[in-house]
Amino acid sequence: MGHDGTPPFAFIPDVDGRATLDRADRLRADSAALDRLWADARVVLLDADGRALADDDGMLAAPTGRELSGGNGGSGVSTFLGLDDDGQAWFSLDAARTAFVAPRTVDLRSAGALWPQREAAVFAEARALQHWHLRHRHCGACGTGTEILRGGWQRHCPGCGLDHHPRTDPAVIVAVADGERLLLGRQASWPARRWSVIAGFVEPGESLEQAVAREVLEETGLRVERCQYRASQPWPFPGQLMLGFDAEARGEPQPSDELEQVAWFDREAIGAARQRDLDDDGEGVLLSPPLSISRWLIERWWARTPGGASRG
């Protein structure tokens, strides 16, 4: 379960990390050790669109390195993801590099909703790294083609000597309340009827709290009175880290360039929106999907609002 008894959702692991791999940084520079692990390792295969190969039921199809290459190596062109609780290694590899065939492919959002949490987290790690590799084949400083090092966690430029490492972009996401109501907005590009809490990227030279205050002001016209950090969620679409906050603000919100609509919702309106997850009447507000930290923040507000938990 998540904080305050709310249901767990993909990509937010248990606080003790049981839902994630041991990233095993100590092994990344040891190519001999990675080669030894390869034969018995499970390998996540991704197509050119970042979808994972899956079985007939849509679950992860992760063959061993031996099944892919007869145990004769392969770690040199793959990315080392880490070790599970049993010490088994996990790698990811572009599916085009193998002859392995699977009946289906699954996108990351679907996997996050349907797969076991650890496998979804492994897929998320693999997809984020694939995206980074695709965009760093050449050095951003001199244009020379880069070389892959450290089990896929570093690209080195032989031209100017610059080392490149995977990047994660921090973004704040905030449930703004005025004591009795929750603030939600929607972008024009979102699916019809979809509403969510406020979010935006952290800018250079800015603290997380400053980013919360700026984003809420820019998107809604409201000034945050106070905010508090609650939880985080890796969001590999393609490489963000969502940092969740609760905040307080008062006043009448105004739409902006970012949000075509923004409004306060009381607990009755949020309750009706929650019910549509089970019985959509085709009208009214739809909330963020359960796999997102946005929904977790909404559920947390609901549980802490008088009457909310008992009416859920």
Short mmCIF file of N, CA, C and O in Angstrom, two decimals, residues 210-295:
data_model
loop_
_atom_site.label_atom_id
_atom_site.label_comp_id
_atom_site.label_asym_id
_atom_site.label_seq_id
_atom_site.Cartn_x
_atom_site.Cartn_y
_atom_site.Cartn_z
N GLN A 210 10.37 26.68 -5.01
CA GLN A 210 10.21 27.81 -5.92
C GLN A 210 9.52 27.37 -7.21
O GLN A 210 8.70 28.12 -7.77
N ALA A 211 9.85 26.17 -7.69
CA ALA A 211 9.21 25.66 -8.89
C ALA A 211 7.72 25.44 -8.67
O ALA A 211 6.90 25.73 -9.54
N VAL A 212 7.35 24.92 -7.50
CA VAL A 212 5.93 24.76 -7.17
C VAL A 212 5.20 26.08 -7.24
O VAL A 212 4.16 26.23 -7.90
N ALA A 213 5.75 27.09 -6.55
CA ALA A 213 5.10 28.40 -6.51
C ALA A 213 5.00 29.01 -7.91
O ALA A 213 3.96 29.58 -8.29
N ARG A 214 6.06 28.92 -8.70
CA ARG A 214 6.06 29.51 -10.04
C ARG A 214 5.07 28.81 -10.96
O ARG A 214 4.29 29.47 -11.67
N GLU A 215 5.08 27.47 -10.97
CA GLU A 215 4.20 26.75 -11.87
C GLU A 215 2.73 27.01 -11.54
O GLU A 215 1.90 27.20 -12.44
N VAL A 216 2.39 27.01 -10.25
CA VAL A 216 0.99 27.26 -9.88
C VAL A 216 0.58 28.67 -10.28
O VAL A 216 -0.51 28.89 -10.82
N LEU A 217 1.46 29.64 -10.07
CA LEU A 217 1.15 31.02 -10.45
C LEU A 217 1.01 31.15 -11.96
O LEU A 217 0.06 31.77 -12.45
N GLU A 218 1.95 30.57 -12.71
CA GLU A 218 1.91 30.69 -14.17
C GLU A 218 0.68 30.01 -14.77
O GLU A 218 0.08 30.52 -15.73
N GLU A 219 0.30 28.88 -14.24
CA GLU A 219 -0.75 28.09 -14.86
C GLU A 219 -2.15 28.42 -14.36
O GLU A 219 -3.14 28.17 -15.05
N THR A 220 -2.24 28.99 -13.14
CA THR A 220 -3.57 29.22 -12.56
C THR A 220 -3.77 30.64 -12.04
O THR A 220 -4.90 31.01 -11.72
N GLY A 221 -2.69 31.42 -11.91
CA GLY A 221 -2.81 32.76 -11.36
C GLY A 221 -2.89 32.81 -9.85
O GLY A 221 -3.03 33.91 -9.27
N LEU A 222 -2.77 31.68 -9.17
CA LEU A 222 -2.87 31.63 -7.71
C LEU A 222 -1.48 31.62 -7.08
O LEU A 222 -0.54 31.04 -7.62
N ARG A 223 -1.39 32.25 -5.92
CA ARG A 223 -0.13 32.28 -5.17
C ARG A 223 -0.17 31.23 -4.07
O ARG A 223 -1.07 31.21 -3.24
N VAL A 224 0.83 30.36 -4.08
CA VAL A 224 0.93 29.30 -3.09
C VAL A 224 1.29 29.89 -1.73
O VAL A 224 2.24 30.69 -1.63
N GLU A 225 0.57 29.52 -0.70
CA GLU A 225 0.85 29.99 0.65
C GLU A 225 1.86 29.11 1.37
O GLU A 225 2.68 29.59 2.14
N ARG A 226 1.79 27.81 1.11
CA ARG A 226 2.77 26.87 1.68
C ARG A 226 2.70 25.58 0.88
O ARG A 226 1.69 25.28 0.23
N CYS A 227 3.80 24.81 0.90
CA CYS A 227 3.80 23.52 0.21
C CYS A 227 4.68 22.55 0.98
O CYS A 227 5.55 22.96 1.76
N GLN A 228 4.46 21.26 0.75
CA GLN A 228 5.22 20.22 1.43
C GLN A 228 5.41 19.04 0.50
O GLN A 228 4.46 18.57 -0.14
N TYR A 229 6.65 18.56 0.45
CA TYR A 229 6.98 17.40 -0.38
C TYR A 229 6.32 16.14 0.18
O TYR A 229 6.26 15.94 1.40
N ARG A 230 5.84 15.24 -0.73
CA ARG A 230 5.17 14.02 -0.30
C ARG A 230 5.81 12.74 -0.85
O ARG A 230 6.05 11.81 -0.10
N ALA A 231 6.08 12.67 -2.14
CA ALA A 231 6.60 11.43 -2.73
C ALA A 231 7.11 11.73 -4.13
O ALA A 231 6.84 12.80 -4.68
N SER A 232 7.83 10.76 -4.71
CA SER A 232 8.34 10.94 -6.06
C SER A 232 7.99 9.73 -6.91
O SER A 232 7.69 8.65 -6.40
N GLN A 233 8.05 9.93 -8.22
CA GLN A 233 7.77 8.85 -9.17
C GLN A 233 8.61 9.03 -10.42
O GLN A 233 8.51 10.05 -11.10
N PRO A 234 9.47 8.06 -10.75
CA PRO A 234 10.13 8.12 -12.05
C PRO A 234 9.08 8.05 -13.15
O PRO A 234 8.16 7.24 -13.09
N TRP A 235 9.20 8.89 -14.14
CA TRP A 235 8.21 8.98 -15.21
C TRP A 235 8.97 8.94 -16.53
O TRP A 235 9.31 9.98 -17.10
N PRO A 236 9.24 7.75 -17.03
CA PRO A 236 10.13 7.59 -18.19
C PRO A 236 9.44 7.85 -19.52
O PRO A 236 9.45 7.02 -20.42
N PHE A 237 8.82 9.02 -19.66
CA PHE A 237 8.14 9.40 -20.89
C PHE A 237 8.67 10.72 -21.43
O PHE A 237 7.91 11.67 -21.64
N PRO A 238 9.96 10.89 -21.68
CA PRO A 238 10.94 9.79 -21.72
C PRO A 238 11.86 9.69 -20.50
O PRO A 238 12.42 8.65 -20.26
N GLY A 239 12.05 10.78 -19.71
CA GLY A 239 13.07 10.68 -18.66
C GLY A 239 12.88 11.69 -17.54
O GLY A 239 13.84 12.36 -17.17
N GLN A 240 11.68 11.78 -17.00
CA GLN A 240 11.42 12.72 -15.92
C GLN A 240 11.40 12.03 -14.56
O GLN A 240 11.18 10.83 -14.46
N LEU A 241 11.62 12.83 -13.52
CA LEU A 241 11.37 12.41 -12.15
C LEU A 241 10.33 13.36 -11.60
O LEU A 241 10.59 14.57 -11.45
N MET A 242 9.14 12.84 -11.30
CA MET A 242 8.06 13.66 -10.80
C MET A 242 8.16 13.75 -9.28
O MET A 242 8.20 12.73 -8.58
N LEU A 243 8.20 14.96 -8.76
CA LEU A 243 8.36 15.22 -7.33
C LEU A 243 7.05 15.79 -6.81
O LEU A 243 6.65 16.91 -7.15
N GLY A 244 6.32 14.99 -6.02
CA GLY A 244 4.96 15.32 -5.63
C GLY A 244 4.88 16.17 -4.38
O GLY A 244 5.54 15.89 -3.38
N PHE A 245 4.03 17.19 -4.43
CA PHE A 245 3.82 18.11 -3.32
C PHE A 245 2.33 18.28 -3.03
O PHE A 245 1.49 18.13 -3.93
N ASP A 246 2.02 18.62 -1.78
CA ASP A 246 0.75 19.22 -1.41
C ASP A 246 1.00 20.71 -1.22
O ASP A 246 2.09 21.11 -0.79
N ALA A 247 0.01 21.53 -1.55
CA ALA A 247 0.15 22.98 -1.38
C ALA A 247 -1.19 23.59 -1.04
O ALA A 247 -2.25 22.98 -1.26
N GLU A 248 -1.14 24.80 -0.49
CA GLU A 248 -2.34 25.55 -0.17
C GLU A 248 -2.36 26.85 -0.96
O GLU A 248 -1.32 27.50 -1.13
N ALA A 249 -3.52 27.20 -1.44
CA ALA A 249 -3.72 28.47 -2.14
C ALA A 249 -5.19 28.82 -2.07
O ALA A 249 -6.04 27.95 -1.83
N ARG A 250 -5.49 30.09 -2.27
CA ARG A 250 -6.87 30.55 -2.24
C ARG A 250 -7.10 31.57 -3.33
O ARG A 250 -6.16 32.22 -3.80
N GLY A 251 -8.35 31.70 -3.74
CA GLY A 251 -8.69 32.64 -4.79
C GLY A 251 -9.36 31.97 -5.96
O GLY A 251 -9.65 30.77 -5.94
N GLU A 252 -9.61 32.74 -6.99
CA GLU A 252 -10.26 32.24 -8.19
C GLU A 252 -9.21 31.97 -9.27
O GLU A 252 -8.55 32.90 -9.72
N PRO A 253 -9.04 30.73 -9.68
CA PRO A 253 -8.02 30.41 -10.69
C PRO A 253 -8.41 30.91 -12.07
O PRO A 253 -9.60 31.05 -12.38
N GLN A 254 -7.41 31.15 -12.88
CA GLN A 254 -7.62 31.61 -14.25
C GLN A 254 -6.88 30.69 -15.23
O GLN A 254 -5.76 30.28 -14.95
N PRO A 255 -7.49 30.35 -16.36
CA PRO A 255 -6.78 29.54 -17.36
C PRO A 255 -5.58 30.29 -17.91
O PRO A 255 -5.46 31.51 -17.76
N SER A 256 -4.68 29.54 -18.55
CA SER A 256 -3.42 30.11 -19.02
C SER A 256 -3.05 29.50 -20.36
O SER A 256 -3.82 28.72 -20.95
N ASP A 257 -1.86 29.83 -20.86
CA ASP A 257 -1.38 29.21 -22.09
C ASP A 257 -1.23 27.71 -21.93
O ASP A 257 -1.38 26.94 -22.89
N GLU A 258 -0.91 27.26 -20.71
CA GLU A 258 -0.72 25.84 -20.45
C GLU A 258 -2.04 25.10 -20.27
O GLU A 258 -2.20 23.97 -20.75
N LEU A 259 -2.98 25.71 -19.58
CA LEU A 259 -4.23 25.05 -19.23
C LEU A 259 -5.40 25.80 -19.85
O LEU A 259 -5.58 27.00 -19.62
N GLU A 260 -6.21 25.07 -20.61
CA GLU A 260 -7.38 25.71 -21.19
C GLU A 260 -8.51 25.86 -20.18
O GLU A 260 -9.39 26.72 -20.33
N GLN A 261 -8.49 25.02 -19.15
CA GLN A 261 -9.48 25.10 -18.09
C GLN A 261 -8.81 24.80 -16.75
O GLN A 261 -7.90 23.96 -16.67
N VAL A 262 -9.24 25.46 -15.70
CA VAL A 262 -8.77 25.21 -14.35
C VAL A 262 -9.88 25.57 -13.39
O VAL A 262 -10.58 26.58 -13.59
N ALA A 263 -10.11 24.73 -12.38
CA ALA A 263 -11.25 24.95 -11.49
C ALA A 263 -11.04 24.22 -10.17
O ALA A 263 -10.26 23.27 -10.07
N TRP A 264 -11.76 24.67 -9.16
CA TRP A 264 -11.82 24.00 -7.87
C TRP A 264 -12.88 22.89 -7.92
O TRP A 264 -13.94 23.07 -8.52
N PHE A 265 -12.58 21.77 -7.25
CA PHE A 265 -13.52 20.65 -7.16
C PHE A 265 -13.67 20.25 -5.69
O PHE A 265 -12.66 20.01 -5.01
N ASP A 266 -14.92 20.15 -5.21
CA ASP A 266 -15.13 19.72 -3.83
C ASP A 266 -15.09 18.20 -3.75
O ASP A 266 -14.97 17.50 -4.77
N ARG A 267 -15.20 17.67 -2.55
CA ARG A 267 -15.04 16.23 -2.38
C ARG A 267 -16.16 15.44 -3.05
O ARG A 267 -15.96 14.30 -3.47
N GLU A 268 -17.34 16.04 -3.17
CA GLU A 268 -18.43 15.35 -3.87
C GLU A 268 -18.10 15.18 -5.35
O GLU A 268 -18.31 14.11 -5.93
N ALA A 269 -17.55 16.23 -5.95
CA ALA A 269 -17.18 16.16 -7.37
C ALA A 269 -16.03 15.18 -7.61
O ALA A 269 -16.04 14.42 -8.58
N ILE A 270 -15.06 15.19 -6.70
CA ILE A 270 -13.95 14.24 -6.83
C ILE A 270 -14.45 12.82 -6.63
O ILE A 270 -14.04 11.88 -7.33
N GLY A 271 -15.36 12.62 -5.69
CA GLY A 271 -15.93 11.30 -5.46
C GLY A 271 -16.66 10.78 -6.69
O GLY A 271 -16.54 9.60 -7.05
N ALA A 272 -17.41 11.65 -7.36
CA ALA A 272 -18.10 11.24 -8.57
C ALA A 272 -17.11 10.88 -9.67
O ALA A 272 -17.31 9.92 -10.42
N ALA A 273 -16.01 11.64 -9.77
CA ALA A 273 -14.99 11.34 -10.76
C ALA A 273 -14.31 10.01 -10.47
O ALA A 273 -13.99 9.24 -11.39
N ARG A 274 -14.05 9.73 -9.20
CA ARG A 274 -13.45 8.45 -8.82
C ARG A 274 -14.35 7.29 -9.22
O ARG A 274 -13.89 6.25 -9.67
N GLN A 275 -15.64 7.46 -9.05
CA GLN A 275 -16.59 6.40 -9.38
C GLN A 275 -16.59 6.08 -10.88
O GLN A 275 -16.84 4.94 -11.27
N ARG A 276 -16.25 7.06 -11.69
CA ARG A 276 -16.25 6.83 -13.13
C ARG A 276 -15.15 5.87 -13.57
O ARG A 276 -15.20 5.36 -14.69
N ASP A 277 -14.17 5.63 -12.71
CA ASP A 277 -13.19 4.59 -13.02
C ASP A 277 -13.88 3.24 -13.18
O ASP A 277 -13.44 2.38 -13.95
N LEU A 278 -14.96 3.04 -12.42
CA LEU A 278 -15.66 1.77 -12.42
C LEU A 278 -16.90 1.79 -13.30
O LEU A 278 -17.28 0.77 -13.88
N ASP A 279 -17.53 2.94 -13.38
CA ASP A 279 -18.80 3.04 -14.11
C ASP A 279 -18.86 4.40 -14.79
O ASP A 279 -19.48 5.34 -14.29
N ASP A 280 -18.22 4.51 -15.94
CA ASP A 280 -18.17 5.77 -16.67
C ASP A 280 -19.52 6.04 -17.33
O ASP A 280 -19.97 5.27 -18.18
N ASP A 281 -20.13 7.14 -16.96
CA ASP A 281 -21.43 7.49 -17.52
C ASP A 281 -21.33 8.28 -18.81
O ASP A 281 -22.33 8.72 -19.37
N GLY A 282 -20.08 8.48 -19.29
CA GLY A 282 -19.90 9.21 -20.52
C GLY A 282 -19.93 10.71 -20.39
O GLY A 282 -19.81 11.44 -21.36
N GLU A 283 -20.10 11.19 -19.17
CA GLU A 283 -20.14 12.62 -18.91
C GLU A 283 -19.31 12.93 -17.67
O GLU A 283 -19.01 12.05 -16.87
N GLY A 284 -18.95 14.19 -17.52
CA GLY A 284 -18.24 14.62 -16.33
C GLY A 284 -16.74 14.39 -16.39
O GLY A 284 -16.19 13.88 -17.38
N VAL A 285 -16.09 14.75 -15.31
CA VAL A 285 -14.63 14.74 -15.21
C VAL A 285 -14.08 13.33 -15.08
O VAL A 285 -14.63 12.50 -14.35
N LEU A 286 -12.97 13.07 -15.80
CA LEU A 286 -12.19 11.86 -15.59
C LEU A 286 -10.86 12.24 -14.96
O LEU A 286 -10.23 13.22 -15.37
N LEU A 287 -10.43 11.47 -13.97
CA LEU A 287 -9.18 11.76 -13.26
C LEU A 287 -8.00 11.06 -13.94
O LEU A 287 -8.17 10.23 -14.82
N SER A 288 -6.80 11.42 -13.51
CA SER A 288 -5.59 10.79 -14.01
C SER A 288 -5.65 9.28 -13.79
O SER A 288 -6.27 8.81 -12.84
N PRO A 289 -5.01 8.49 -14.65
CA PRO A 289 -5.04 7.03 -14.49
C PRO A 289 -4.34 6.59 -13.21
O PRO A 289 -3.46 7.28 -12.69
N PRO A 290 -4.71 5.43 -12.67
CA PRO A 290 -4.18 4.97 -11.38
C PRO A 290 -2.68 4.80 -11.32
O PRO A 290 -2.10 4.81 -10.23
N LEU A 291 -2.00 4.61 -12.47
CA LEU A 291 -0.55 4.38 -12.41
C LEU A 291 0.24 5.64 -12.13
O LEU A 291 1.44 5.58 -11.92
N SER A 292 -0.39 6.81 -12.11
CA SER A 292 0.33 8.07 -12.04
C SER A 292 0.39 8.64 -10.63
O SER A 292 -0.51 8.44 -9.81
N ILE A 293 1.45 9.38 -10.35
CA ILE A 293 1.56 10.07 -9.08
C ILE A 293 0.49 11.17 -8.97
O ILE A 293 0.06 11.51 -7.87
N SER A 294 0.05 11.69 -10.10
CA SER A 294 -1.06 12.65 -10.08
C SER A 294 -2.27 12.05 -9.39
O SER A 294 -2.88 12.67 -8.50
N ARG A 295 -2.62 10.82 -9.78
CA ARG A 295 -3.78 10.17 -9.16
C ARG A 295 -3.52 9.87 -7.69
O ARG A 295 -4.42 9.97 -6.85
#
